[in-house]
Short mmCIF file of C-alpha atoms and ligand atoms in Angstrom, two decimals:
data_model
loop_
_atom_site.label_atom_id
_atom_site.label_comp_id
_atom_site.label_asym_id
_atom_site.label_seq_id
_atom_site.Cartn_x
_atom_site.Cartn_y
_atom_site.Cartn_z
CA UNK A 5 43.58 33.49 -10.79
CA UNK A 6 41.55 31.43 -8.32
CA UNK A 7 39.53 33.45 -5.82
CA UNK A 8 37.44 32.57 -2.80
CA UNK A 9 34.36 34.77 -2.45
CA UNK A 10 32.53 34.48 0.87
CA UNK A 11 28.89 35.47 1.27
CA UNK A 12 28.25 35.02 -2.46
CA UNK A 13 24.64 33.93 -1.95
CA UNK A 14 23.90 37.36 -0.48
CA UNK A 15 23.17 40.68 -2.15
CA UNK A 16 26.56 42.21 -2.97
CA UNK A 17 28.53 38.95 -3.04
CA UNK A 18 26.01 37.50 -5.51
CA UNK A 19 26.22 40.55 -7.76
CA UNK A 20 30.01 40.38 -7.50
CA UNK A 21 30.11 36.74 -8.63
CA UNK A 22 27.93 37.48 -11.68
CA UNK A 23 30.08 40.50 -12.56
CA UNK A 24 33.40 38.72 -11.94
CA UNK A 25 32.67 35.55 -13.92
CA UNK A 26 31.74 37.59 -16.98
CA UNK A 27 34.57 40.14 -16.58
CA UNK A 28 37.23 37.44 -15.99
CA UNK A 29 36.04 34.26 -17.73
CA UNK A 30 39.53 32.73 -17.36
CA UNK A 31 39.43 32.89 -13.53
CA UNK A 32 37.99 30.40 -11.06
CA UNK A 33 35.59 31.41 -8.29
CA UNK A 34 34.86 29.36 -5.17
CA UNK A 35 31.94 30.68 -3.15
CA UNK A 36 31.70 29.90 0.57
CA UNK A 37 28.32 30.72 2.11
CA UNK A 38 26.54 29.47 5.21
CA UNK A 39 23.13 30.18 3.64
CA UNK A 40 21.71 32.07 6.59
CA UNK A 41 18.29 33.71 6.22
CA UNK A 42 20.02 36.26 3.94
CA UNK A 43 21.63 33.72 1.61
CA UNK A 44 19.70 32.54 -1.45
CA UNK A 45 21.00 29.86 -3.77
CA UNK A 46 18.56 31.08 -6.41
CA UNK A 47 20.74 34.20 -6.67
CA UNK A 48 23.51 31.97 -8.05
CA UNK A 49 21.33 29.62 -10.12
CA UNK A 50 22.60 30.89 -13.47
CA UNK A 51 26.28 30.24 -12.62
CA UNK A 52 25.92 26.89 -10.83
CA UNK A 53 26.82 24.96 -13.99
CA UNK A 54 29.73 27.21 -14.93
CA UNK A 55 32.86 24.98 -14.83
CA UNK A 56 34.82 27.89 -13.32
CA UNK A 57 32.43 28.16 -10.38
CA UNK A 58 32.12 26.05 -7.24
CA UNK A 59 29.66 26.58 -4.39
CA UNK A 60 30.45 25.28 -0.91
CA UNK A 61 28.00 25.62 1.96
CA UNK A 62 30.20 26.51 4.91
CA UNK A 63 30.36 28.83 7.92
CA UNK A 64 33.39 31.14 7.72
CA UNK A 65 33.81 30.58 11.49
CA UNK A 66 34.22 26.80 10.96
CA UNK A 67 37.99 26.70 11.25
CA UNK A 68 38.57 23.04 10.38
CA UNK A 69 36.47 23.12 7.23
CA UNK A 70 37.79 26.52 6.11
CA UNK A 71 41.37 25.27 6.49
CA UNK A 72 40.55 22.00 4.67
CA UNK A 73 39.04 23.97 1.77
CA UNK A 74 42.08 26.25 1.53
CA UNK A 75 44.38 23.21 1.56
CA UNK A 76 42.40 21.63 -1.26
CA UNK A 77 41.87 24.74 -3.42
CA UNK A 78 44.98 26.86 -2.67
CA UNK A 79 43.31 30.16 -3.68
CA UNK A 80 45.27 33.23 -4.85
CA UNK A 81 42.91 35.70 -3.19
CA UNK A 82 40.01 35.88 -0.76
CA UNK A 83 37.26 38.52 -0.88
CA UNK A 84 35.18 38.52 2.28
CA UNK A 85 31.57 39.63 1.79
CA UNK A 86 30.12 37.20 4.36
CA UNK A 87 28.55 39.06 7.24
CA UNK A 88 25.47 39.62 9.29
CA UNK A 89 24.48 42.89 7.64
CA UNK A 90 21.24 44.32 9.02
CA UNK A 91 21.44 47.08 11.65
CA UNK A 92 17.94 46.39 13.04
CA UNK A 93 18.73 42.71 13.59
CA UNK A 94 22.00 43.66 15.31
CA UNK A 95 20.05 45.80 17.79
CA UNK A 96 17.92 42.74 18.66
CA UNK A 97 20.69 40.15 18.75
CA UNK A 98 24.31 41.39 18.68
CA UNK A 99 25.96 38.02 19.42
CA UNK A 100 25.81 36.50 15.94
CA UNK A 101 27.25 39.75 14.51
CA UNK A 102 30.32 39.46 16.72
CA UNK A 103 30.68 35.80 15.79
CA UNK A 104 30.41 36.04 12.00
CA UNK A 105 31.78 39.52 11.41
CA UNK A 106 34.76 39.37 13.77
CA UNK A 107 35.59 35.70 14.45
CA UNK A 108 34.76 34.77 10.84
CA UNK A 109 37.13 37.45 9.53
CA UNK A 110 39.93 36.24 11.81
CA UNK A 111 39.36 32.61 10.76
CA UNK A 112 39.61 33.48 7.06
CA UNK A 113 42.79 35.51 7.61
CA UNK A 114 44.32 32.66 9.66
CA UNK A 115 43.67 30.37 6.70
CA UNK A 116 45.26 32.95 4.38
CA UNK A 117 48.37 32.95 6.59
CA UNK A 118 48.50 29.17 6.79
CA UNK A 119 48.37 28.59 3.03
CA UNK A 120 50.92 30.94 1.49
CA UNK A 121 50.11 34.44 2.71
CA UNK A 122 47.06 34.67 0.46
CA UNK A 123 45.89 38.12 -0.74
CA UNK A 124 42.93 39.16 1.43
CA UNK A 125 40.28 41.81 0.78
CA UNK A 126 37.78 42.89 3.44
CA UNK A 127 34.45 44.29 2.26
CA UNK A 128 33.68 46.85 4.93
CA UNK A 129 31.23 49.72 5.24
CA UNK A 130 31.12 53.49 5.70
CA UNK A 131 29.11 52.80 8.88
CA UNK A 132 32.40 52.25 10.74
CA UNK A 133 32.85 56.05 10.67
CA UNK A 134 29.62 56.63 12.63
CA UNK A 135 27.42 59.43 11.33
CA UNK A 136 27.64 63.05 10.16
CA UNK A 137 25.38 65.95 11.14
CA UNK A 138 22.47 66.81 8.84
CA UNK A 139 23.35 70.52 8.79
CA UNK A 140 26.98 70.20 7.66
CA UNK A 141 26.86 69.11 3.99
CA UNK A 142 30.52 70.11 3.70
CA UNK A 143 31.58 67.18 5.92
CA UNK A 144 32.30 63.81 4.25
CA UNK A 145 33.92 60.56 5.44
CA UNK A 146 37.52 60.22 4.28
CA UNK A 147 39.79 57.24 4.94
CA UNK A 148 41.25 59.27 7.83
CA UNK A 149 37.92 59.89 9.58
CA UNK A 150 38.17 58.20 13.00
CA UNK A 151 36.27 54.95 13.59
CA UNK A 152 33.27 55.90 15.75
CA UNK A 153 30.49 53.35 15.57
CA UNK A 154 26.82 53.49 16.58
CA UNK A 155 25.23 50.03 16.24
CA UNK A 156 26.34 46.51 17.14
CA UNK A 157 26.51 45.90 13.36
CA UNK A 158 28.89 48.78 12.64
CA UNK A 159 30.93 47.99 15.75
CA UNK A 160 31.40 44.41 14.62
CA UNK A 161 32.48 45.61 11.16
CA UNK A 162 34.89 48.09 12.76
CA UNK A 163 36.30 45.31 14.96
CA UNK A 164 36.92 43.25 11.83
CA UNK A 165 38.63 46.19 10.08
CA UNK A 166 40.96 46.68 13.04
CA UNK A 167 41.87 42.98 12.96
CA UNK A 168 42.58 43.15 9.22
CA UNK A 169 44.95 46.06 9.79
CA UNK A 170 46.56 44.22 12.70
CA UNK A 171 47.15 41.09 10.57
CA UNK A 172 48.84 43.27 7.99
CA UNK A 173 51.12 44.99 10.47
CA UNK A 174 51.85 41.98 12.68
CA UNK A 175 52.05 39.14 10.16
CA UNK A 176 52.56 41.01 6.89
CA UNK A 177 49.31 39.61 5.44
CA UNK A 178 48.69 41.35 2.07
CA UNK A 179 45.34 43.02 2.79
CA UNK A 180 43.10 45.81 1.54
CA UNK A 181 39.82 47.16 2.92
CA UNK A 182 36.99 48.88 1.04
CA UNK A 183 34.42 51.00 2.88
CA UNK A 184 31.38 51.57 0.69
CA UNK A 185 28.20 53.56 1.17
CA UNK A 186 24.68 52.02 0.93
CA UNK A 187 24.22 49.77 -2.11
CA UNK A 188 21.03 49.10 -4.06
CA UNK A 189 20.20 46.88 -7.04
CA UNK A 190 19.08 43.32 -7.93
CA UNK A 191 19.02 40.51 -5.32
CA UNK A 192 18.77 42.94 -2.38
CA UNK A 193 17.12 41.21 0.57
CA UNK A 194 13.70 42.81 1.25
CA UNK A 195 14.46 43.69 4.88
CA UNK A 196 16.47 46.71 3.64
CA UNK A 197 14.93 50.09 2.80
CA UNK A 198 14.75 50.11 -1.01
CA UNK A 199 13.57 46.52 -1.70
CA UNK A 200 11.23 46.64 1.31
CA UNK A 201 9.52 49.75 -0.05
CA UNK A 202 9.28 48.29 -3.58
CA UNK A 203 7.78 45.02 -2.31
CA UNK A 204 5.33 46.72 0.08
CA UNK A 205 4.24 49.14 -2.67
CA UNK A 206 3.53 46.21 -4.98
CA UNK A 207 1.23 44.74 -2.30
CA UNK A 208 -0.26 48.16 -1.36
CA UNK A 209 1.03 47.58 2.18
CA UNK A 210 2.01 50.43 4.56
CA UNK A 211 5.50 51.85 3.96
CA UNK A 212 7.18 52.08 7.39
CA UNK A 213 9.40 55.18 7.54
CA UNK A 214 11.50 55.44 10.70
CA UNK A 215 11.21 58.71 12.64
CA UNK A 216 10.54 61.59 10.26
CA UNK A 217 12.35 60.04 7.30
CA UNK A 218 14.97 62.80 7.32
CA UNK A 219 18.03 60.56 7.77
CA UNK A 220 20.40 60.67 4.80
CA UNK A 221 22.14 57.77 3.08
CA UNK A 222 24.62 57.90 0.17
CA UNK A 223 23.40 55.37 -2.46
CA UNK A 224 25.58 53.49 -4.95
CA UNK A 225 24.43 51.00 -7.62
CA UNK A 226 25.76 47.59 -6.60
CA UNK A 227 27.63 46.90 -9.85
CA UNK A 228 29.71 50.04 -9.34
CA UNK A 229 30.71 48.69 -5.92
CA UNK A 230 31.63 45.32 -7.49
CA UNK A 231 33.87 47.02 -10.05
CA UNK A 232 35.57 49.04 -7.32
CA UNK A 233 36.36 45.89 -5.33
CA UNK A 234 37.74 44.14 -8.42
CA UNK A 235 40.02 47.14 -9.07
CA UNK A 236 41.22 47.29 -5.48
CA UNK A 237 42.03 43.56 -5.44
CA UNK A 238 44.03 43.88 -8.67
CA UNK A 239 45.62 47.31 -8.36
CA UNK A 240 45.08 48.63 -4.83
CA UNK A 241 48.04 49.36 -2.58
CA UNK A 242 48.55 46.65 0.05
CA UNK A 243 47.64 47.71 3.58
CA UNK A 244 45.36 50.52 2.37
CA UNK A 245 41.73 51.46 2.99
CA UNK A 246 39.63 52.75 0.04
CA UNK A 247 36.32 54.55 0.47
CA UNK A 248 33.76 53.81 -2.26
CA UNK A 249 30.80 56.09 -3.01
CA UNK A 250 29.26 58.22 -5.74
CA UNK A 251 28.17 61.48 -4.07
CA UNK A 252 24.53 60.53 -4.09
CA UNK A 253 23.06 61.62 -0.76
CA UNK A 254 19.30 61.27 -0.34
CA UNK A 255 16.80 61.55 2.52
CA UNK A 256 14.88 58.34 3.22
CA UNK A 257 11.53 60.02 2.69
CA UNK A 258 12.58 61.21 -0.76
CA UNK A 259 13.59 57.68 -1.77
CA UNK A 260 10.25 56.32 -0.56
CA UNK A 261 8.32 59.00 -2.49
CA UNK A 262 10.36 58.29 -5.63
CA UNK A 263 9.54 54.56 -5.45
CA UNK A 264 5.85 55.39 -4.91
CA UNK A 265 5.89 57.61 -8.01
CA UNK A 266 7.72 55.06 -10.17
CA UNK A 267 5.18 52.38 -9.23
CA UNK A 268 2.16 54.68 -9.61
CA UNK A 269 1.02 54.24 -6.00
CA UNK A 270 -0.31 56.71 -3.42
CA UNK A 271 1.68 58.57 -0.75
CA UNK A 272 -1.11 57.57 1.64
CA UNK A 273 0.82 54.29 2.01
CA UNK A 274 3.56 56.13 3.97
CA UNK A 275 3.39 55.30 7.69
CA UNK A 276 5.76 56.99 10.10
CA UNK A 277 6.90 54.50 12.77
CA UNK A 278 9.05 54.62 15.91
CA UNK A 279 12.63 55.50 15.07
CA UNK A 280 15.51 53.00 15.11
CA UNK A 281 17.53 53.10 18.37
CA UNK A 282 20.78 55.03 17.90
CA UNK A 283 19.76 55.86 14.30
CA UNK A 284 22.71 57.30 12.34
CA UNK A 285 21.74 60.68 10.86
CA UNK A 286 23.78 60.93 7.72
CA UNK A 287 26.41 59.01 5.74
CA UNK A 288 28.45 60.63 2.97
CA UNK A 289 31.58 59.24 1.33
CA UNK A 290 34.52 61.15 -0.09
CA UNK A 291 35.75 58.82 -2.88
CA UNK A 292 38.71 61.00 -3.95
CA UNK A 293 41.35 58.39 -3.08
CA UNK A 294 39.95 55.52 -5.19
CA UNK A 295 39.32 57.93 -8.05
CA UNK A 296 42.80 59.46 -8.03
CA UNK A 297 44.76 56.25 -7.34
CA UNK A 298 42.76 53.68 -9.29
CA UNK A 299 40.70 55.76 -11.72
CA UNK A 300 37.39 54.42 -10.37
CA UNK A 301 34.21 56.41 -10.99
CA UNK A 302 30.59 55.28 -10.65
CA UNK A 303 28.93 54.49 -13.98
CA UNK A 304 25.23 54.25 -13.05
CA UNK A 305 23.49 57.39 -11.80
CA UNK A 306 20.68 57.04 -9.26
CA UNK A 307 17.87 57.95 -11.68
CA UNK A 308 18.94 55.12 -13.99
CA UNK A 309 19.89 52.66 -11.22
CA UNK A 310 16.60 52.94 -9.34
CA UNK A 311 14.64 52.39 -12.56
CA UNK A 312 16.74 49.29 -13.35
CA UNK A 313 16.25 48.04 -9.80
CA UNK A 314 12.47 48.49 -9.80
CA UNK A 315 12.30 46.78 -13.21
CA UNK A 316 14.32 43.85 -11.82
CA UNK A 317 11.91 43.42 -8.88
CA UNK A 318 8.94 43.52 -11.27
CA UNK A 319 10.52 40.92 -13.54
CA UNK A 320 11.83 38.63 -10.79
CA UNK A 321 8.87 38.26 -8.50
CA UNK A 322 9.56 34.57 -7.77
CA UNK A 323 12.98 35.49 -6.31
CA UNK A 324 11.53 37.76 -3.63
CA UNK A 325 8.14 36.08 -3.20
CA UNK A 326 9.89 32.93 -2.04
CA UNK A 327 11.62 35.03 0.62
CA UNK A 328 8.65 37.00 1.86
CA UNK A 329 6.46 33.90 2.02
CA UNK A 330 8.88 32.18 4.41
CA UNK A 331 10.49 33.01 7.78
CA UNK A 332 10.50 36.68 6.70
CA UNK A 333 6.86 36.94 7.80
CA UNK A 334 7.82 36.31 11.45
CA UNK A 335 10.64 38.83 11.18
CA UNK A 336 8.32 41.43 9.67
CA UNK A 337 5.66 40.92 12.32
CA UNK A 338 8.19 41.20 15.14
CA UNK A 339 9.91 44.27 13.68
CA UNK A 340 6.93 46.29 12.46
CA UNK A 341 3.68 45.23 14.18
CA UNK A 342 2.60 47.82 16.77
CA UNK A 343 5.72 49.86 16.06
P1 NAD B 12 23.69 40.12 2.86
O1 NAD B 12 23.14 40.04 4.24
O2 NAD B 12 22.75 40.31 1.71
O3 NAD B 12 24.51 38.77 2.54
C1 NAD B 12 25.38 38.19 3.47
C2 NAD B 12 25.73 36.79 2.98
O4 NAD B 12 26.69 36.23 3.90
C3 NAD B 12 24.54 35.82 2.94
O5 NAD B 12 24.57 35.07 1.74
C4 NAD B 12 24.76 34.92 4.14
O6 NAD B 12 24.23 33.61 3.98
C5 NAD B 12 26.28 34.91 4.24
N1 NAD B 12 26.77 34.62 5.60
C6 NAD B 12 26.35 35.17 6.76
N2 NAD B 12 27.01 34.64 7.80
C7 NAD B 12 27.88 33.74 7.28
C8 NAD B 12 28.86 32.88 7.84
N3 NAD B 12 29.06 32.81 9.16
N4 NAD B 12 29.59 32.10 7.02
C9 NAD B 12 29.39 32.13 5.67
N5 NAD B 12 28.48 32.91 5.08
C10 NAD B 12 27.73 33.71 5.88
O7 NAD B 12 24.79 41.24 2.91
P2 NAD B 12 25.23 42.29 1.77
O8 NAD B 12 24.33 43.46 1.82
O9 NAD B 12 25.43 41.55 0.51
O10 NAD B 12 26.65 42.75 2.33
C11 NAD B 12 27.85 42.08 1.97
C12 NAD B 12 29.02 42.76 2.64
O11 NAD B 12 29.09 44.12 2.24
C13 NAD B 12 28.91 42.78 4.16
O12 NAD B 12 30.20 42.53 4.69
C14 NAD B 12 28.45 44.20 4.48
O13 NAD B 12 28.93 44.60 5.74
C15 NAD B 12 29.12 44.98 3.36
N6 NAD B 12 28.45 46.22 2.95
C16 NAD B 12 27.11 46.22 2.64
C17 NAD B 12 26.51 47.40 2.19
C18 NAD B 12 25.06 47.42 1.77
O14 NAD B 12 24.53 48.49 1.47
N7 NAD B 12 24.36 46.29 1.71
C19 NAD B 12 27.27 48.57 2.07
C20 NAD B 12 28.63 48.54 2.40
C21 NAD B 12 29.20 47.35 2.83
P1 TYD B 13 18.84 50.10 5.75
O1 TYD B 13 18.44 49.71 4.37
O2 TYD B 13 18.52 49.16 6.87
O3 TYD B 13 20.40 50.42 5.69
P2 TYD B 13 21.37 51.12 6.83
O4 TYD B 13 20.62 51.28 8.09
O5 TYD B 13 22.48 50.13 6.95
O6 TYD B 13 21.78 52.42 6.23
O7 TYD B 13 18.16 51.49 6.10
C1 TYD B 13 18.40 52.64 5.30
C2 TYD B 13 17.70 53.81 5.95
O8 TYD B 13 16.28 53.60 5.86
C3 TYD B 13 18.00 53.96 7.43
O9 TYD B 13 18.08 55.37 7.74
C4 TYD B 13 16.81 53.35 8.12
C5 TYD B 13 15.66 53.62 7.16
N1 TYD B 13 14.59 52.61 7.13
C6 TYD B 13 13.25 53.01 7.27
O10 TYD B 13 12.93 54.19 7.43
N2 TYD B 13 12.29 52.04 7.23
C7 TYD B 13 12.57 50.72 7.06
O11 TYD B 13 11.62 49.87 7.08
C8 TYD B 13 13.95 50.33 6.90
C9 TYD B 13 14.31 48.88 6.71
C10 TYD B 13 14.92 51.31 6.94
#
C-alpha cells in the first residue's frame, strides 16, 4: 500500500510515520507538510533515508501541486493530520485555521476524487463536540453527540468533518473520521500544556495555569492514537466516525503537580494566569464503538506514558531547545507576559 500522510512533521503525524514504517515495512509513505512553525524536519530525521519514505514540502491548500503529486504517486490512501492545531493561536488569528483546516481538507478530498476515488481518513478531534459540565461525570462524548464548538480551532475542525461527510454522501468518497481526545508523548510542540510545563520546569520558569486549573482533559498516549488510526484505515466501516480515547480524565492542575513531582521541582513555580476565552470545561470520550467494532484498546496507561514522555524530553533536549530558542520566544512573550 502507498499512503499519503499530511502534517507528518508535526506531533501526531510524526509519531504516526515512525509507528507506520515499522509496523508496515512493506508499505510506502509520502509525507506532505508545509513546515509551519509547528512542523519540524528533525522529527523525521531518522526516516529520511528510508527508501519507503518520501518527504515533500507542500501546502495542502496548494491545489495545483497537490494534484500534480497525486498524479505522480497515485496513492491508495490519504491520512490527513495537517492542521493548525492550537486553540490559543486560533483565538488570536482564526483566518489561517479556516484556510488550512477547511480549504486544505477540501483540496485533499478533491485530489482523492480526481485520481481514482482514493481512500481518505480525516484526523479530527473530540473538541468538535464542545465541552461537558464538570459536575456530570456520567456524561461522555459518543459519536452521536451533536457538534457544538467553542473555539475557532474546533469550529474549523468541525467544518472539515462536515465536508468529509458531505463528500462521502454526495460523491461516494470512501472516508472515515477519527475524533480523539488530547494526546501526549514525544515530539509534542512546547506550546501545549504537557510539554510546556515540562520545559518550563526544567528551566525553573513559572508554570502558567489558566484560571483555577480545574478544567478537565482526557489524555491518551500518542502511540495508542496512531494504532487506532491505522486500524480504522484498514478495517473501519466506510462513512463512519470513530471516537478514540482511554478514559483518562485529569484536571490541569493535577497534571502540572504530577510533572513538578516527577522532575523534583517546587509547586511555588505554579502561577495562575487569566483564563483562556471560551475555555472548554471538560472533555471525555466514550470509546465503546472502536473497541467493540475494531477491538482497539489503549495499551499505555497515564502513569507509564507520562514517565516515558518526561524521559523523552530529558533525553532529547536539542529537539525542543531549537524550538524554544527561535520564533517561539516571541509567541511566548505575546501569550504570557502580563497575563
Ligand atoms: P501539530 O500542530 O503538532 O502539527 C501540524 C502539522 O501540520 C505541522 O507539521 C505543520 O507544519 C503541518 N501543517 C500545518 N498547516 C499545513 C498546511 N497548510 N499544509 C501542509 N501541512 C501543514 O498538530 P498535532 O497535534 O500533531 O495534530 C495533528 C492532527 O490531529 C490535527 O488535525 C489535530 O486537529 C488532530 N488532533 C490533535 C490532538 C492533540 O492532542 N494534539 C487531539 C486530537 C486530534
Ligand atoms: P492545550 O494543550 O492547549 O490543549 P486543548 O486546549 O486543545 O485541550 O491545553 C490543555 C489544557 O491546559 C487546557 O484546559 C488549557 C490548559 N493550559 C494551561 O492551563 N496553561 C497553558 O499554558 C496551556 C498551554 C494550556
